[in-house]
């Protein structure tokens, strides 16, 4: 890239900027304000609006500063009489057909057209003709056309800057919005009468400079200036995009807008985050502590509920010991709450039975987690992702699980010729941006990884460097010979030739990033897959130093935070292992207690103990175990066996309905704290709305309960918790809560540097079928949903209201099914009737059912003892 | 084969266009012509099909088609009558000519006559101002129009159209 700079003069100021800048960028970089509508820093310039005209000496006419590049010695004036007059004329022109319906326009108060006309515009219009009016035949008010479920268009107000279309197409690669017609008949619309609906649609509303596009959740609800704005962080996936939460004193949290963080989101949000995280005012929110009496719940005072819980815990403890109690939190609670919950369970209750994972059949144990922590040393920050020449995405439909991460990949494809190779059981679709798919059979992930290693060794596609010589290396290489290609091909469904193509692409790329989905590393073969990925990165010398990298994806808002701050049985806060004497003593002296010695159980083992009657009391902190656990019958049975089930939740979930006692929790907008995103970046979110009357912030509840259990910990506020917990980690120790800054901080929390090592991996797969139930059933989150949480959000339930079984066009044909036909999906465990969606993402013979719907809970079909669930499908 | 689908020849032409230009989007206009030449209009379904062949987003073809009034978006009669109503033609009575045509054919603007022969639309300047008023029928210009001349032309078209079963182009 050309890094040379040029000097020019703007408004008598000498400016030095990179050679490829435009005049507008040069001016903005030194704080000289040039007004614009159509330009946007993330988009290519088009020069559509003409608002940014400036005068350049020696140029005969005014030029649009957003499309004109700078040149050495250029002299620019942005404020001459000629420019001022031109702006006035441009605005007069823009306003000829604009309805000037500001009093009833939703954009009022945050409208670029309003603001720029105020600053630069003519005081009067000379236009006396009829304005072009777009009358829309709809029951809705005014001339608003519903483009899609969430977005409305009022064409009268549009100034044809095309930002919406360019954002949709350039940044996100979707083609469901277009500019049609010409002249005064130019309009924005979805092509061919289709719906404008993609997971980034909300951005078009935010970046519309006028009120032409408005979002369902905010239109005609409230004036923006009546809302309070608070910086927050989105918890809806692991990317951790920065948002501004808008809340109104009476109406509470009402919407989110982006809060540009160039290291993460570049000012863009996905709809799941922007719209889907507005759930704090849902009528199902729990507003008071409740104790179960017979079949109903009785609302009680806080002290009564906490006293009841403390008595219950003490009783079980004295009768059966602290091992008869356990706690499961969620991966959506803040770092501070995670730390506090860990402290409550370990110190207050006295058990290591602690976890935060409740939606998997298999969980990584302490040994595998250690490898995972080690591999995190190879990770690279999000903002660097687009600069690789190859990215290998494995084991995730990343476009659904990490929309903004996907935005960076698309940017790499568009701007830097990035090649995305994807291996997954379902195909990845990046819209107009291309992805090379290598679809493996469910259960064949490790087979594919071993196949890749075999090819690289066989074809000697690795360097001749030191580590890849000698006896140790040959021993490792020989270990690969144990598995032959036939076995591999049979397990993963990809031929040796296909595997070779992929292996060569990985080995021969200049700089390759491995992006590893949570479904892979937390799947049934998770720990072996981690080793194999590690080997691939080391063998191809893409282990992050100096090139390549491995990014392990964490799918939910604070998975990594929960892991870091002590919510697994073996790792205490700050990743201190239970048996690490130094760390243990440090925590004991900080907490002023003795930590429990006994080995703790993770979620799956806790459930086994509950079933056996050994665990009698369970504290579920924002964990909707009944909905999420992949075996409904089993979890229902387990939870009914408990003597004491404490549910500390936002909503009256199915799980909460089974509780002995319910405590209300606070959502991320009602409290403050920090989240850790998939990069390991700690970011601060602030309190945006007061909790409902009578609801205590969760950290207060946890502290108060601990006090009732005799653990004297008292905190004033979440920052104090943060200050205490960071002292436990040498990496995080220097962090100042107040100085986390606009971009947050990446903290690795690992004590050692990464030492490249090759591990021997045992072959394993789980692909066997069953003639009665021929279709392997995959499940996961839709791009619009996060587990069951988004069931409490109107927008997301409008966009994706019901479960659809996604099947391939081939299977649809052989089963004679059409889109939206109702089918009966049956496993050995149970049956569900759902509609069919024909999806090119599904490979033939594999079906997908989202796990997001309480009424059609996929977990009713799943069996915890089977690594892969199989179903049969019949037309209902 | 569905008569609404692209013919083999059209598909071949489109495939040729696909990689003909350094920027694939250059193929959009020629692709629209291929569709228009086969069907006499460029409808959503045809554009979707063509978009798949040239491997461009359908929306880009649709946008471009919408920009050009010369591409009809739905089926038209065998004789597609485009009357200029721009300045010179307007001064010399284009509006009353349009009214006359519509009355005589008993259709509204843009509709097809029941016999499938005619569609009348108004268009912007076709660059024949010296011989106004004028209209373009399919690919031919008819200039210095009077009501009598229009009568003659319609008579001629009707004869030819019913006889040969296709427009003379």
Coordinates of N, CA, C and O in Angstrom, one line a residue, chain B residues 42-143:
Chain B
X42 N -39.2 -6.9 -20.2 CA -38.3 -7.4 -19.2 C -39.0 -7.5 -17.9 O -39.1 -6.6 -17.1
X43 N -39.5 -8.7 -17.6 CA -40.3 -8.9 -16.4 C -39.4 -9.4 -15.2 O -38.3 -9.8 -15.5
X44 N -40.0 -9.4 -14.0 CA -39.2 -9.8 -12.8 C -38.7 -11.3 -13.0 O -37.5 -11.6 -12.7
X45 N -39.6 -12.2 -13.5 CA -39.2 -13.6 -13.5 C -38.0 -13.8 -14.5 O -37.1 -14.5 -14.2
X46 N -38.1 -13.1 -15.7 CA -37.1 -13.2 -16.7 C -35.8 -12.7 -16.2 O -34.7 -13.2 -16.4
X47 N -35.9 -11.5 -15.5 CA -34.6 -10.9 -15.0 C -34.0 -11.8 -13.9 O -32.7 -11.9 -13.9
X48 N -34.8 -12.4 -13.1 CA -34.2 -13.3 -12.1 C -33.5 -14.5 -12.8 O -32.4 -14.8 -12.4
X49 N -34.1 -15.0 -13.8 CA -33.4 -16.1 -14.5 C -32.1 -15.6 -15.2 O -31.1 -16.3 -15.1
X50 N -32.2 -14.5 -15.8 CA -31.0 -13.9 -16.5 C -29.9 -13.6 -15.5 O -28.7 -13.9 -15.7
X51 N -30.3 -13.1 -14.3 CA -29.3 -12.8 -13.3 C -28.6 -14.0 -12.8 O -27.4 -13.9 -12.6
X52 N -29.3 -15.1 -12.8 CA -28.6 -16.4 -12.4 C -27.5 -16.8 -13.4 O -26.4 -17.2 -13.1
X53 N -27.9 -16.6 -14.7 CA -27.0 -16.9 -15.7 C -25.7 -16.0 -15.8 O -24.6 -16.5 -15.8
X54 N -25.9 -14.7 -15.7 CA -24.8 -13.8 -15.7 C -24.1 -13.7 -14.4 O -23.1 -13.0 -14.2
X55 N -24.7 -14.3 -13.4 CA -24.1 -14.3 -12.0 C -24.0 -12.9 -11.5 O -22.9 -12.5 -11.0
X56 N -25.0 -12.2 -11.6 CA -25.1 -10.8 -11.0 C -26.3 -10.8 -10.1 O -27.3 -11.6 -10.3
X57 N -26.3 -10.0 -9.0 CA -27.5 -9.9 -8.2 C -28.7 -9.4 -9.1 O -28.6 -8.5 -9.9
X58 N -29.8 -10.1 -8.9 CA -31.0 -9.8 -9.6 C -31.4 -8.3 -9.5 O -31.8 -7.6 -10.4
X59 N -31.2 -7.8 -8.3 CA -31.6 -6.4 -8.0 C -30.9 -5.4 -9.0 O -31.5 -4.4 -9.4
X60 N -29.7 -5.7 -9.4 CA -28.9 -4.8 -10.2 C -29.5 -4.7 -11.6 O -29.6 -3.7 -12.3
X61 N -30.0 -5.9 -12.1 CA -30.7 -5.9 -13.4 C -32.0 -5.2 -13.3 O -32.4 -4.4 -14.2
X62 N -32.7 -5.4 -12.2 CA -34.0 -4.8 -12.0 C -33.9 -3.3 -11.9 O -34.7 -2.5 -12.5
X63 N -32.9 -2.8 -11.2 CA -32.7 -1.4 -11.0 C -32.5 -0.7 -12.4 O -33.1 0.3 -12.7
X64 N -31.6 -1.3 -13.2 CA -31.3 -0.7 -14.5 C -32.5 -0.8 -15.4 O -32.7 0.2 -16.2
X65 N -33.2 -1.9 -15.4 CA -34.4 -2.0 -16.2 C -35.4 -0.9 -15.9 O -36.0 -0.2 -16.7
X66 N -35.5 -0.6 -14.5 CA -36.4 0.4 -14.1 C -36.0 1.8 -14.5 O -36.8 2.7 -14.6
X67 N -34.7 2.0 -14.7 CA -34.2 3.4 -15.1 C -34.6 3.7 -16.5 O -34.9 4.8 -16.9
X68 N -34.7 2.7 -17.4 CA -34.9 2.9 -18.8 C -36.4 2.7 -19.2 O -36.8 1.5 -19.1
X69 N -37.1 3.7 -19.5 CA -38.5 3.5 -19.9 C -38.7 2.7 -21.2 O -39.7 2.2 -21.4
X70 N -37.6 2.7 -22.0 CA -37.7 1.9 -23.2 C -37.8 0.4 -23.0 O -38.2 -0.3 -23.9
X71 N -37.5 -0.1 -21.8 CA -37.7 -1.5 -21.6 C -39.1 -1.6 -20.9 O -39.3 -1.2 -19.7
X72 N -40.1 -2.2 -21.6 CA -41.4 -2.4 -20.9 C -41.2 -3.5 -19.9 O -40.4 -4.4 -20.1
X73 N -41.9 -3.3 -18.7 CA -41.7 -4.3 -17.6 C -42.7 -5.4 -17.6 O -42.6 -6.3 -16.8
X74 N -43.7 -5.2 -18.4 CA -44.7 -6.3 -18.5 C -45.0 -6.5 -20.0 O -44.7 -5.7 -20.8
X75 N -45.7 -7.6 -20.3 CA -46.0 -7.9 -21.7 C -46.7 -6.8 -22.4 O -47.5 -6.1 -21.8
X76 N -46.4 -6.6 -23.7 CA -47.0 -5.5 -24.5 C -47.6 -6.2 -25.7 O -47.2 -7.3 -26.0
X77 N -48.4 -5.4 -26.5 CA -48.9 -6.0 -27.7 C -47.8 -6.2 -28.7 O -46.7 -5.8 -28.6
X78 N -48.2 -6.9 -29.8 CA -47.2 -7.1 -30.9 C -46.7 -5.8 -31.4 O -45.5 -5.7 -31.8
X79 N -47.5 -4.8 -31.5 CA -47.1 -3.5 -31.9 C -47.0 -2.6 -30.7 O -48.0 -2.2 -30.1
X80 N -45.8 -2.2 -30.3 CA -45.6 -1.4 -29.1 C -45.4 0.0 -29.5 O -44.4 0.4 -30.1
X81 N -46.5 0.8 -29.3 CA -46.6 2.1 -29.9 C -46.1 3.1 -28.8 O -46.7 3.2 -27.7
X82 N -45.0 3.8 -29.0 CA -44.4 4.7 -28.1 C -44.5 6.1 -28.7 O -43.9 6.5 -29.6
X83 N -45.5 6.9 -28.1 CA -45.7 8.2 -28.6 C -44.9 9.3 -27.8 O -44.9 9.3 -26.6
X84 N -44.1 10.1 -28.6 CA -43.3 11.1 -27.9 C -44.3 12.2 -27.5 O -45.1 12.7 -28.2
X85 N -44.1 12.6 -26.2 CA -45.0 13.8 -25.7 C -44.1 14.9 -25.3 O -44.5 15.7 -24.5
X86 N -42.8 14.9 -25.7 CA -41.9 15.9 -25.3 C -42.2 17.2 -26.1 O -43.1 17.2 -26.9
X87 N -41.4 18.2 -25.9 CA -41.8 19.6 -26.2 C -42.3 19.8 -27.7 O -43.4 20.1 -27.9
X88 N -41.5 19.4 -28.7 CA -41.9 19.7 -30.1 C -43.2 18.9 -30.4 O -44.1 19.5 -31.0
X89 N -43.2 17.7 -30.1 CA -44.4 16.8 -30.4 C -45.6 17.4 -29.6 O -46.7 17.4 -30.2
X90 N -45.4 17.8 -28.4 CA -46.5 18.3 -27.6 C -47.1 19.5 -28.2 O -48.3 19.7 -28.3
X91 N -46.2 20.4 -28.7 CA -46.7 21.6 -29.4 C -47.5 21.3 -30.6 O -48.4 22.0 -31.0
X92 N -47.1 20.2 -31.3 CA -47.8 19.9 -32.5 C -48.9 18.8 -32.3 O -49.2 18.0 -33.2
X93 N -49.4 18.7 -31.0 CA -50.6 17.9 -30.8 C -50.4 16.5 -30.4 O -51.2 15.6 -30.7
X94 N -49.3 16.2 -29.8 CA -49.0 14.8 -29.3 C -50.1 14.3 -28.4 O -50.6 13.1 -28.5
X95 N -50.5 15.2 -27.5 CA -51.5 14.7 -26.5 C -52.8 14.3 -27.1 O -53.4 13.3 -26.8
X96 N -53.3 15.1 -28.1 CA -54.5 14.7 -28.7 C -54.3 13.4 -29.6 O -55.3 12.6 -29.8
X97 N -53.1 13.3 -30.1 CA -52.8 12.0 -30.8 C -52.9 10.8 -29.9 O -53.5 9.8 -30.3
X98 N -52.4 11.0 -28.7 CA -52.4 9.9 -27.8 C -53.9 9.5 -27.5 O -54.3 8.4 -27.5
X99 N -54.7 10.6 -27.2 CA -56.1 10.4 -26.9 C -56.8 9.7 -28.1 O -57.6 8.8 -27.9
X100 N -56.4 10.1 -29.3 CA -57.0 9.5 -30.5 C -56.7 8.0 -30.6 O -57.6 7.2 -30.8
X101 N -55.4 7.7 -30.4 CA -55.0 6.3 -30.4 C -55.7 5.5 -29.4 O -56.3 4.4 -29.7
X102 N -55.8 6.0 -28.2 CA -56.4 5.2 -27.1 C -57.9 5.0 -27.3 O -58.5 3.9 -27.1
X103 N -58.5 6.1 -27.9 CA -60.0 6.0 -28.2 C -60.2 5.0 -29.3 O -61.1 4.1 -29.2
X104 N -59.4 5.1 -30.3 CA -59.6 4.2 -31.5 C -59.3 2.7 -31.1 O -60.0 1.9 -31.6
X105 N -58.3 2.5 -30.3 CA -58.0 1.1 -29.9 C -58.8 0.7 -28.7 O -58.7 -0.5 -28.3
X106 N -59.5 1.7 -28.1 CA -60.3 1.4 -26.9 C -59.5 0.7 -25.8 O -59.8 -0.3 -25.2
X107 N -58.3 1.3 -25.5 CA -57.5 0.8 -24.3 C -57.0 2.0 -23.5 O -57.2 3.1 -23.9
X108 N -56.5 1.7 -22.4 CA -55.8 2.7 -21.5 C -54.3 2.6 -21.8 O -53.8 1.6 -22.3
X109 N -53.6 3.7 -21.4 CA -52.2 3.7 -21.5 C -51.5 2.5 -20.9 O -51.8 2.1 -19.8
X110 N -50.6 1.8 -21.7 CA -49.9 0.7 -21.1 C -50.6 -0.7 -21.2 O -50.0 -1.7 -21.0
X111 N -51.9 -0.6 -21.6 CA -52.7 -1.9 -21.7 C -52.5 -2.6 -23.0 O -52.1 -1.9 -24.0
X112 N -52.8 -3.8 -23.1 CA -52.8 -4.5 -24.4 C -54.2 -4.6 -24.9 O -55.1 -4.9 -24.1
X113 N -54.4 -4.4 -26.2 CA -55.7 -4.6 -26.8 C -56.1 -6.0 -26.7 O -55.3 -6.9 -26.7
X114 N -57.4 -6.3 -26.6 CA -57.9 -7.7 -26.4 C -57.3 -8.6 -27.5 O -57.1 -9.8 -27.2
X115 N -57.1 -8.1 -28.7 CA -56.6 -9.0 -29.8 C -55.0 -9.2 -29.6 O -54.4 -9.9 -30.5
X116 N -54.5 -8.6 -28.6 CA -53.0 -8.8 -28.4 C -52.1 -8.0 -29.3 O -50.9 -8.3 -29.3
X117 N -52.7 -7.1 -30.1 CA -51.9 -6.5 -31.1 C -51.2 -5.2 -30.7 O -50.0 -4.9 -31.0
X118 N -51.9 -4.4 -29.8 CA -51.4 -3.1 -29.6 C -51.2 -2.7 -28.1 O -52.0 -3.2 -27.3
X119 N -50.1 -1.9 -27.8 CA -50.0 -1.3 -26.5 C -49.5 0.1 -26.8 O -48.6 0.3 -27.6
X120 N -50.1 1.1 -26.2 CA -49.7 2.5 -26.4 C -49.1 3.0 -25.1 O -49.7 2.9 -24.0
X121 N -47.9 3.6 -25.2 CA -47.3 4.3 -24.1 C -46.8 5.7 -24.5 O -46.6 5.9 -25.7
X122 N -46.6 6.6 -23.6 CA -46.0 7.8 -23.9 C -44.5 7.8 -23.5 O -44.2 7.1 -22.5
X123 N -43.7 8.4 -24.2 CA -42.2 8.4 -23.9 C -41.7 9.8 -24.0 O -42.3 10.7 -24.5
X124 N -40.4 9.9 -23.5 CA -39.8 11.2 -23.7 C -39.1 11.3 -25.1 O -39.2 10.4 -25.9
X125 N -38.5 12.4 -25.3 CA -38.0 12.8 -26.6 C -37.2 11.7 -27.3 O -36.3 11.0 -26.7
X126 N -37.6 11.4 -28.5 CA -36.9 10.3 -29.3 C -36.0 11.0 -30.4 O -35.5 10.3 -31.3
X127 N -35.8 12.3 -30.3 CA -34.8 12.9 -31.2 C -35.3 13.1 -32.6 O -34.5 13.1 -33.5
X128 N -36.6 13.2 -32.7 CA -37.1 13.4 -34.1 C -37.9 14.7 -34.1 O -39.0 14.7 -34.8
X129 N -37.5 15.7 -33.5 CA -38.3 16.9 -33.3 C -38.6 17.6 -34.6 O -39.7 18.2 -34.7
X130 N -37.8 17.5 -35.6 CA -38.0 18.1 -36.9 C -39.2 17.6 -37.6 O -39.7 18.2 -38.5
X131 N -39.6 16.4 -37.2 CA -40.7 15.7 -37.9 C -41.9 15.4 -36.9 O -42.5 14.4 -37.1
X132 N -42.0 16.3 -35.9 CA -43.1 16.0 -34.9 C -44.4 16.2 -35.6 O -44.5 17.0 -36.5
X133 N -45.5 15.6 -35.0 CA -45.4 14.7 -33.9 C -45.0 13.3 -34.5 O -45.2 13.0 -35.6
X134 N -44.5 12.5 -33.6 CA -44.0 11.2 -34.1 C -44.3 10.1 -33.0 O -44.6 10.4 -31.9
X135 N -44.2 8.9 -33.5 CA -44.2 7.7 -32.6 C -43.3 6.6 -33.1 O -43.0 6.6 -34.3
X136 N -42.8 5.8 -32.1 CA -42.0 4.7 -32.5 C -42.8 3.5 -32.3 O -43.4 3.3 -31.2
X137 N -42.9 2.6 -33.3 CA -43.6 1.4 -33.2 C -42.6 0.3 -33.3 O -41.9 0.2 -34.4
X138 N -42.5 -0.5 -32.3 CA -41.4 -1.5 -32.2 C -40.1 -0.8 -32.5 O -39.7 0.2 -31.8
X139 N -39.4 -1.1 -33.6 CA -38.1 -0.5 -33.8 C -38.2 0.6 -34.9 O -37.1 1.2 -35.2
X140 N -39.4 0.9 -35.3 CA -39.4 1.9 -36.4 C -40.1 3.2 -36.0 O -41.0 3.3 -35.2
X141 N -39.5 4.3 -36.6 CA -40.1 5.6 -36.4 C -41.2 5.9 -37.4 O -41.1 5.5 -38.6
X142 N -42.3 6.5 -37.0 CA -43.3 7.0 -37.9 C -43.5 8.5 -37.6 O -43.8 8.8 -36.4
X143 N -43.3 9.3 -38.6 CA -43.1 10.8 -38.3 C -44.2 11.6 -39.0 O -45.0 11.1 -39.8

